[in-house]
Amino acid sequence: MRVLLTGAAGFIGTHVASALRESGHDVVALDGWHPAAHRGAPPSIVEGVPLLHADVRDRAAVERALHGVDAVVHQAAMVGLGADVQDLPDYVGCNDLGTAVLLAAMAAHGVRRLVLASSMVIYGEGAYRCAAHGPVVPAARRENDLRAGRFDPPCPHCDAPLTPERVDEDAPVRPRSVYAATKAAQEHLAGAWADATGGSVAALRYHNVYGPGMPRDTPYSGVAAIFRSALERGQPPTVFEDGGQRRDFVHVRDVARANVAALEAAPPGFRAYNIASGRPCTIGDVAASLARACGGPAPVVTGRFRAGDVRHIVAAPHRAGAELGFTAALAFADAVGEFAIAPLRA
């Protein structure tokens, strides 16, 4: 297939470009080179493919890129929690308006196959169970509790401690940050597009992606890159809260394979998939493992917290295995040594 890959010069996009080419697909690479993700001048070639330097919100540029294309893999987006509310227009513009422009252009050109980079952040606080009340949806964590070091959300009915559980794709969408809201909106736009055009959308809800080529320590970086950057400076990784936050870290090469699998499966209509390793770990464990692998100082647990962060979010990855034939191959414990010395993006 001839595939338009947006965000092709980004951390995940470069790995997806490589995986697509290795699978025999013809890649058209497009990237807007947003300053939140990139520094310097954009390259002319990405993974052996000429790069079209254009913003996905530029309808004319997207129309040109879609010429002769069979499918789109849409990675372009602003990621992370950002710096503050002043990022709101950029997030909505890049993620939602950009997706709307792309979908409209796809419809005009008769392109009916889309793989969308989504995120686990749309689940909000994830899934929990109360011993007395069964499955419950906790409220947003209260600042007074966080300041007092009570980081786990209580039962909304009896205030008792909750047990976190795995989230599957049928869980309600409850975004609790601007970024999360824009990713949920991307899914809704893509679903409406699929209904209107008869198109296929595979929305890949990435969990915590890490690996070679991650951007260095910025407000938009993933936590694994932030820890790596600190260790490179000879400083201890700084762990927020008590380090007990549970996450699923999935290697970028696995994410790239998932994109190829979703492209080739082309599920009918709109279908969401958790893309995760299935092996959760705590943020504190990730920091400690990286520190050992880098031979650096032990992590410092600060008790600090960020508005918009959630406590636990761990996926049930079975749907991707059953319907796409995708199962993550790399556990964080097995790949941490490689990641400790892998180059990061400047």
GROMACS .gro file of C-alpha atoms in nm:
model
  346
    1MET     CA    1   0.000   0.000   0.000
    2ARG     CA    2   0.097   0.362  -0.045
    3VAL     CA    3   0.065   0.513   0.305
    4LEU     CA    4   0.065   0.877   0.417
    5LEU     CA    5   0.240   0.894   0.753
    6THR     CA    6   0.185   1.218   0.945
    7GLY     CA    7   0.425   1.310   1.224
    8ALA     CA    8   0.681   1.102   1.034
    9ALA     CA    9   0.984   1.284   1.179
   10GLY     CA   10   0.872   1.241   1.541
   11PHE     CA   11   0.983   0.990   1.802
   12ILE     CA   12   0.717   0.731   1.721
   13GLY     CA   13   0.676   0.837   1.359
   14THR     CA   14   1.034   0.753   1.260
   15HIS     CA   15   0.996   0.401   1.400
   16VAL     CA   16   0.661   0.359   1.225
   17ALA     CA   17   0.816   0.474   0.896
   18SER     CA   18   1.086   0.211   0.930
   19ALA     CA   19   0.837  -0.065   1.018
   20LEU     CA   20   0.610   0.027   0.726
   21ARG     CA   21   0.897   0.013   0.479
   22GLU     CA   22   1.023  -0.317   0.622
   23SER     CA   23   0.671  -0.456   0.564
   24GLY     CA   24   0.681  -0.355   0.200
   25HIS     CA   25   0.468  -0.041   0.209
   26ASP     CA   26   0.541   0.278   0.014
   27VAL     CA   27   0.560   0.567   0.263
   28VAL     CA   28   0.474   0.932   0.204
   29ALA     CA   29   0.626   1.115   0.503
   30LEU     CA   30   0.479   1.445   0.629
   31ASP     CA   31   0.573   1.643   0.940
   32GLY     CA   32   0.506   1.999   1.057
   33TRP     CA   33   0.822   2.009   1.275
   34HIS     CA   34   0.643   2.165   1.572
   35PRO     CA   35   0.887   2.342   1.810
   36ALA     CA   36   0.737   2.162   2.111
   37ALA     CA   37   0.877   1.836   1.974
   38HIS     CA   38   1.169   1.939   1.753
   39ARG     CA   39   1.471   2.166   1.754
   40GLY     CA   40   1.679   2.290   1.463
   41ALA     CA   41   1.586   2.253   1.098
   42PRO     CA   42   1.375   1.964   0.968
   43PRO     CA   43   1.560   1.687   0.784
   44SER     CA   44   1.504   1.626   0.416
   45ILE     CA   45   1.493   1.247   0.458
   46VAL     CA   46   1.328   1.030   0.726
   47GLU     CA   47   1.413   0.659   0.732
   48GLY     CA   48   1.508   0.673   0.366
   49VAL     CA   49   1.191   0.861   0.264
   50PRO     CA   50   1.180   1.225   0.144
   51LEU     CA   51   1.008   1.440   0.409
   52LEU     CA   52   0.728   1.678   0.317
   53HIS     CA   53   0.762   1.968   0.563
   54ALA     CA   54   0.401   2.081   0.611
   55ASP     CA   55   0.149   2.134   0.889
   56VAL     CA   56  -0.135   1.883   0.888
   57ARG     CA   57  -0.372   2.182   0.923
   58ASP     CA   58  -0.265   2.301   0.576
   59ARG     CA   59  -0.544   2.156   0.360
   60ALA     CA   60  -0.364   2.222   0.031
   61ALA     CA   61  -0.046   2.048   0.152
   62VAL     CA   62  -0.242   1.750   0.283
   63GLU     CA   63  -0.432   1.725  -0.047
   64ARG     CA   64  -0.102   1.707  -0.235
   65ALA     CA   65   0.036   1.445   0.004
   66LEU     CA   66  -0.275   1.227  -0.039
   67HIS     CA   67  -0.227   1.190  -0.415
   68GLY     CA   68  -0.227   0.817  -0.494
   69VAL     CA   69  -0.245   0.719  -0.126
   70ASP     CA   70  -0.436   0.409  -0.009
   71ALA     CA   71  -0.428   0.469   0.367
   72VAL     CA   72  -0.318   0.715   0.637
   73VAL     CA   73  -0.128   0.650   0.959
   74HIS     CA   74  -0.184   0.964   1.168
   75GLN     CA   75   0.084   1.020   1.431
   76ALA     CA   76   0.103   1.401   1.421
   77ALA     CA   77   0.005   1.557   1.755
   78MET     CA   78   0.123   1.761   2.049
   79VAL     CA   79   0.180   1.520   2.336
   80GLY     CA   80   0.224   1.531   2.714
   81LEU     CA   81   0.054   1.743   2.976
   82GLY     CA   82   0.226   2.060   2.853
   83ALA     CA   83   0.350   2.352   3.058
   84ASP     CA   84   0.029   2.535   3.155
   85VAL     CA   85  -0.315   2.640   3.028
   86GLN     CA   86  -0.152   2.871   2.775
   87ASP     CA   87  -0.092   2.552   2.573
   88LEU     CA   88  -0.468   2.508   2.520
   89PRO     CA   89  -0.491   2.665   2.172
   90ASP     CA   90  -0.188   2.474   2.045
   91TYR     CA   91  -0.320   2.139   2.167
   92VAL     CA   92  -0.666   2.189   2.019
   93GLY     CA   93  -0.526   2.332   1.696
   94CYS     CA   94  -0.262   2.066   1.637
   95ASN     CA   95  -0.459   1.765   1.755
   96ASP     CA   96  -0.823   1.835   1.676
   97LEU     CA   97  -0.826   2.088   1.394
   98GLY     CA   98  -0.537   1.903   1.232
   99THR     CA   99  -0.729   1.575   1.247
  100ALA     CA  100  -1.044   1.739   1.111
  101VAL     CA  101  -0.854   1.884   0.812
  102LEU     CA  102  -0.692   1.546   0.744
  103LEU     CA  103  -1.023   1.357   0.762
  104ALA     CA  104  -1.197   1.602   0.530
  105ALA     CA  105  -0.915   1.572   0.277
  106MET     CA  106  -0.922   1.192   0.302
  107ALA     CA  107  -1.295   1.191   0.230
  108ALA     CA  108  -1.245   1.416  -0.072
  109HIS     CA  109  -0.975   1.185  -0.211
  110GLY     CA  110  -1.160   0.860  -0.141
  111VAL     CA  111  -0.906   0.737   0.115
  112ARG     CA  112  -1.099   0.516   0.355
  113ARG     CA  113  -0.837   0.353   0.578
  114LEU     CA  114  -0.696   0.528   0.889
  115VAL     CA  115  -0.472   0.425   1.176
  116LEU     CA  116  -0.498   0.690   1.449
  117ALA     CA  117  -0.246   0.740   1.727
  118SER     CA  118  -0.460   0.775   2.039
  119SER     CA  119  -0.366   0.747   2.407
  120MET     CA  120  -0.449   0.575   2.731
  121VAL     CA  121  -0.495   0.919   2.891
  122ILE     CA  122  -0.852   0.926   2.762
  123TYR     CA  123  -0.945   0.677   3.037
  124GLY     CA  124  -0.875   0.929   3.313
  125GLU     CA  125  -0.827   0.752   3.646
  126GLY     CA  126  -0.866   0.406   3.498
  127ALA     CA  127  -1.056   0.117   3.658
  128TYR     CA  128  -1.101   0.054   4.030
  129ARG     CA  129  -1.290  -0.179   4.260
  130CYS     CA  130  -1.420  -0.119   4.612
  131ALA     CA  131  -1.451  -0.417   4.843
  132ALA     CA  132  -1.799  -0.301   4.944
  133HIS     CA  133  -1.931  -0.137   4.626
  134GLY     CA  134  -1.766  -0.331   4.343
  135PRO     CA  135  -1.647  -0.146   4.030
  136VAL     CA  136  -1.647   0.229   4.092
  137VAL     CA  137  -1.539   0.547   3.917
  138PRO     CA  138  -1.334   0.763   4.153
  139ALA     CA  139  -1.368   1.138   4.144
  140ALA     CA  140  -1.074   1.355   4.047
  141ARG     CA  141  -0.816   1.344   4.323
  142ARG     CA  142  -0.854   1.623   4.576
  143GLU     CA  143  -0.569   1.869   4.617
  144ASN     CA  144  -0.595   1.854   4.996
  145ASP     CA  145  -0.545   1.476   4.984
  146LEU     CA  146  -0.248   1.509   4.749
  147ARG     CA  147  -0.084   1.771   4.970
  148ALA     CA  148  -0.127   1.535   5.266
  149GLY     CA  149   0.036   1.248   5.076
  150ARG     CA  150  -0.289   1.059   5.019
  151PHE     CA  151  -0.231   0.980   4.653
  152ASP     CA  152  -0.465   0.688   4.589
  153PRO     CA  153  -0.824   0.789   4.508
  154PRO     CA  154  -1.081   0.668   4.762
  155CYS     CA  155  -1.418   0.507   4.695
  156PRO     CA  156  -1.665   0.782   4.601
  157HIS     CA  157  -1.933   0.609   4.812
  158CYS     CA  158  -1.758   0.512   5.136
  159ASP     CA  159  -1.412   0.673   5.114
  160ALA     CA  160  -1.249   0.330   5.156
  161PRO     CA  161  -0.925   0.238   4.973
  162LEU     CA  162  -0.970   0.105   4.619
  163THR     CA  163  -0.799  -0.172   4.425
  164PRO     CA  164  -0.684  -0.066   4.075
  165GLU     CA  165  -0.779  -0.297   3.788
  166ARG     CA  166  -0.695  -0.328   3.419
  167VAL     CA  167  -0.881  -0.105   3.175
  168ASP     CA  168  -1.026  -0.252   2.858
  169GLU     CA  169  -1.135  -0.064   2.548
  170ASP     CA  170  -1.501  -0.059   2.652
  171ALA     CA  171  -1.423   0.155   2.956
  172PRO     CA  172  -1.582   0.502   2.948
  173VAL     CA  173  -1.377   0.790   2.814
  174ARG     CA  174  -1.309   1.035   3.100
  175PRO     CA  175  -1.026   1.273   3.002
  176ARG     CA  176  -0.877   1.474   3.290
  177SER     CA  177  -0.627   1.697   3.108
  178VAL     CA  178  -0.633   1.917   2.801
  179TYR     CA  179  -0.417   1.670   2.611
  180ALA     CA  180  -0.649   1.384   2.706
  181ALA     CA  181  -0.953   1.583   2.595
  182THR     CA  182  -0.797   1.647   2.254
  183LYS     CA  183  -0.713   1.278   2.207
  184ALA     CA  184  -1.071   1.184   2.294
  185ALA     CA  185  -1.194   1.443   2.046
  186GLN     CA  186  -0.969   1.294   1.776
  187GLU     CA  187  -1.134   0.956   1.833
  188HIS     CA  188  -1.483   1.107   1.815
  189LEU     CA  189  -1.400   1.291   1.493
  190ALA     CA  190  -1.255   0.975   1.340
  191GLY     CA  191  -1.559   0.774   1.446
  192ALA     CA  192  -1.794   1.025   1.287
  193TRP     CA  193  -1.582   1.019   0.970
  194ALA     CA  194  -1.597   0.638   0.957
  195ASP     CA  195  -1.976   0.644   0.992
  196ALA     CA  196  -2.013   0.906   0.719
  197THR     CA  197  -1.772   0.752   0.468
  198GLY     CA  198  -1.783   0.380   0.542
  199GLY     CA  199  -1.416   0.408   0.633
  200SER     CA  200  -1.199   0.199   0.865
  201VAL     CA  201  -1.040   0.351   1.177
  202ALA     CA  202  -0.808   0.165   1.413
  203ALA     CA  203  -0.749   0.396   1.711
  204LEU     CA  204  -0.436   0.279   1.892
  205ARG     CA  205  -0.446   0.383   2.256
  206TYR     CA  206  -0.077   0.395   2.337
  207HIS     CA  207   0.032   0.347   2.693
  208ASN     CA  208   0.369   0.486   2.809
  209VAL     CA  209   0.589   0.464   2.500
  210TYR     CA  210   0.967   0.465   2.546
  211GLY     CA  211   1.276   0.377   2.346
  212PRO     CA  212   1.553   0.517   2.126
  213GLY     CA  213   1.491   0.864   1.989
  214MET     CA  214   1.270   0.993   2.270
  215PRO     CA  215   1.283   1.372   2.306
  216ARG     CA  216   1.497   1.494   2.590
  217ASP     CA  217   1.375   1.665   2.907
  218THR     CA  218   1.098   1.908   2.803
  219PRO     CA  219   0.746   1.973   2.941
  220TYR     CA  220   0.626   1.745   2.659
  221SER     CA  221   0.864   1.453   2.718
  222GLY     CA  222   0.764   1.117   2.857
  223VAL     CA  223   0.868   1.033   3.212
  224ALA     CA  224   1.122   0.772   3.099
  225ALA     CA  225   1.307   1.034   2.892
  226ILE     CA  226   1.294   1.283   3.179
  227PHE     CA  227   1.457   1.025   3.407
  228ARG     CA  228   1.718   0.942   3.141
  229SER     CA  229   1.801   1.309   3.091
  230ALA     CA  230   1.857   1.360   3.463
  231LEU     CA  231   2.087   1.059   3.484
  232GLU     CA  232   2.290   1.183   3.186
  233ARG     CA  233   2.350   1.505   3.382
  234GLY     CA  234   2.465   1.301   3.680
  235GLN     CA  235   2.150   1.389   3.874
  236PRO     CA  236   1.905   1.152   4.042
  237PRO     CA  237   1.568   1.096   3.872
  238THR     CA  238   1.300   1.301   4.045
  239VAL     CA  239   0.992   1.090   4.122
  240PHE     CA  240   0.661   1.261   4.192
  241GLU     CA  241   0.411   1.151   4.458
  242ASP     CA  242   0.542   0.838   4.633
  243GLY     CA  243   0.652   0.655   4.320
  244GLY     CA  244   0.370   0.404   4.352
  245GLN     CA  245   0.185   0.516   4.037
  246ARG     CA  246   0.125   0.211   3.815
  247ARG     CA  247   0.178   0.237   3.439
  248ASP     CA  248   0.239   0.011   3.143
  249PHE     CA  249   0.557   0.095   2.949
  250VAL     CA  250   0.554  -0.024   2.588
  251HIS     CA  251   0.860  -0.013   2.364
  252VAL     CA  252   0.845   0.205   2.055
  253ARG     CA  253   0.940  -0.085   1.827
  254ASP     CA  254   0.636  -0.272   1.955
  255VAL     CA  255   0.423   0.037   1.891
  256ALA     CA  256   0.555   0.054   1.535
  257ARG     CA  257   0.463  -0.313   1.480
  258ALA     CA  258   0.115  -0.242   1.615
  259ASN     CA  259   0.067   0.033   1.357
  260VAL     CA  260   0.157  -0.203   1.073
  261ALA     CA  261  -0.073  -0.472   1.212
  262ALA     CA  262  -0.364  -0.225   1.242
  263LEU     CA  263  -0.305  -0.091   0.891
  264GLU     CA  264  -0.313  -0.437   0.739
  265ALA     CA  265  -0.608  -0.562   0.945
  266ALA     CA  266  -0.828  -0.258   0.861
  267PRO     CA  267  -1.116  -0.333   1.102
  268PRO     CA  268  -1.457  -0.220   0.976
  269GLY     CA  269  -1.588   0.110   1.113
  270PHE     CA  270  -1.424   0.252   1.426
  271ARG     CA  271  -1.236   0.020   1.660
  272ALA     CA  272  -1.009   0.109   1.954
  273TYR     CA  273  -0.714  -0.097   2.077
  274ASN     CA  274  -0.496  -0.074   2.387
  275ILE     CA  275  -0.132  -0.087   2.280
  276ALA     CA  276   0.056  -0.194   2.589
  277SER     CA  277   0.303  -0.452   2.713
  278GLY     CA  278   0.059  -0.612   2.956
  279ARG     CA  279   0.329  -0.593   3.224
  280PRO     CA  280   0.259  -0.300   3.458
  281CYS     CA  281   0.522  -0.146   3.684
  282THR     CA  282   0.544   0.153   3.913
  283ILE     CA  283   0.704   0.485   3.826
  284GLY     CA  284   0.939   0.436   4.120
  285ASP     CA  285   1.051   0.099   3.983
  286VAL     CA  286   1.114   0.250   3.640
  287ALA     CA  287   1.331   0.525   3.790
  288ALA     CA  288   1.526   0.278   4.003
  289SER     CA  289   1.581   0.037   3.711
  290LEU     CA  290   1.709   0.316   3.490
  291ALA     CA  291   1.938   0.449   3.762
  292ARG     CA  292   2.092   0.103   3.806
  293ALA     CA  293   2.128   0.050   3.431
  294CYS     CA  294   2.293   0.393   3.389
  295GLY     CA  295   2.513   0.352   3.696
  296GLY     CA  296   2.369   0.676   3.827
  297PRO     CA  297   2.237   0.808   4.158
  298ALA     CA  298   1.928   0.654   4.313
  299PRO     CA  299   1.594   0.826   4.252
  300VAL     CA  300   1.465   1.096   4.486
  301VAL     CA  301   1.098   1.060   4.577
  302THR     CA  302   0.965   1.412   4.629
  303GLY     CA  303   0.597   1.384   4.721
  304ARG     CA  304   0.527   1.660   4.467
  305PHE     CA  305   0.235   1.622   4.228
  306ARG     CA  306   0.100   1.770   3.907
  307ALA     CA  307  -0.256   1.873   3.836
  308GLY     CA  308  -0.403   1.645   3.570
  309ASP     CA  309  -0.190   1.341   3.654
  310VAL     CA  310  -0.375   1.019   3.729
  311ARG     CA  311  -0.270   0.762   3.986
  312HIS     CA  312  -0.298   0.425   3.811
  313ILE     CA  313  -0.371   0.335   3.451
  314VAL     CA  314  -0.298  -0.019   3.336
  315ALA     CA  315  -0.436  -0.178   3.021
  316ALA     CA  316  -0.596  -0.506   2.924
  317PRO     CA  317  -0.419  -0.565   2.589
  318HIS     CA  318  -0.614  -0.871   2.473
  319ARG     CA  319  -0.822  -0.712   2.194
  320ALA     CA  320  -0.514  -0.616   1.994
  321GLY     CA  321  -0.391  -0.974   2.018
  322ALA     CA  322  -0.722  -1.128   1.914
  323GLU     CA  323  -0.811  -0.888   1.632
  324LEU     CA  324  -0.479  -0.750   1.506
  325GLY     CA  325  -0.249  -1.039   1.590
  326PHE     CA  326  -0.035  -0.797   1.790
  327THR     CA  327   0.133  -0.881   2.120
  328ALA     CA  328   0.414  -0.670   2.264
  329ALA     CA  329   0.746  -0.851   2.258
  330LEU     CA  330   0.959  -0.632   2.487
  331ALA     CA  331   0.914  -0.596   2.862
  332PHE     CA  332   1.065  -0.288   3.028
  333ALA     CA  333   1.285  -0.507   3.248
  334ASP     CA  334   1.435  -0.667   2.936
  335ALA     CA  335   1.480  -0.344   2.737
  336VAL     CA  336   1.598  -0.107   3.013
  337GLY     CA  337   1.966  -0.181   2.944
  338GLU     CA  338   1.929  -0.079   2.579
  339PHE     CA  339   1.725   0.228   2.669
  340ALA     CA  340   1.983   0.338   2.927
  341ILE     CA  341   2.238   0.398   2.649
  342ALA     CA  342   2.007   0.467   2.353
  343PRO     CA  343   2.037   0.811   2.188
  344LEU     CA  344   1.771   1.065   2.277
  345ARG     CA  345   1.640   1.334   2.048
  346ALA     CA  346   1.803   1.675   2.103
   0.00000   0.00000   0.00000
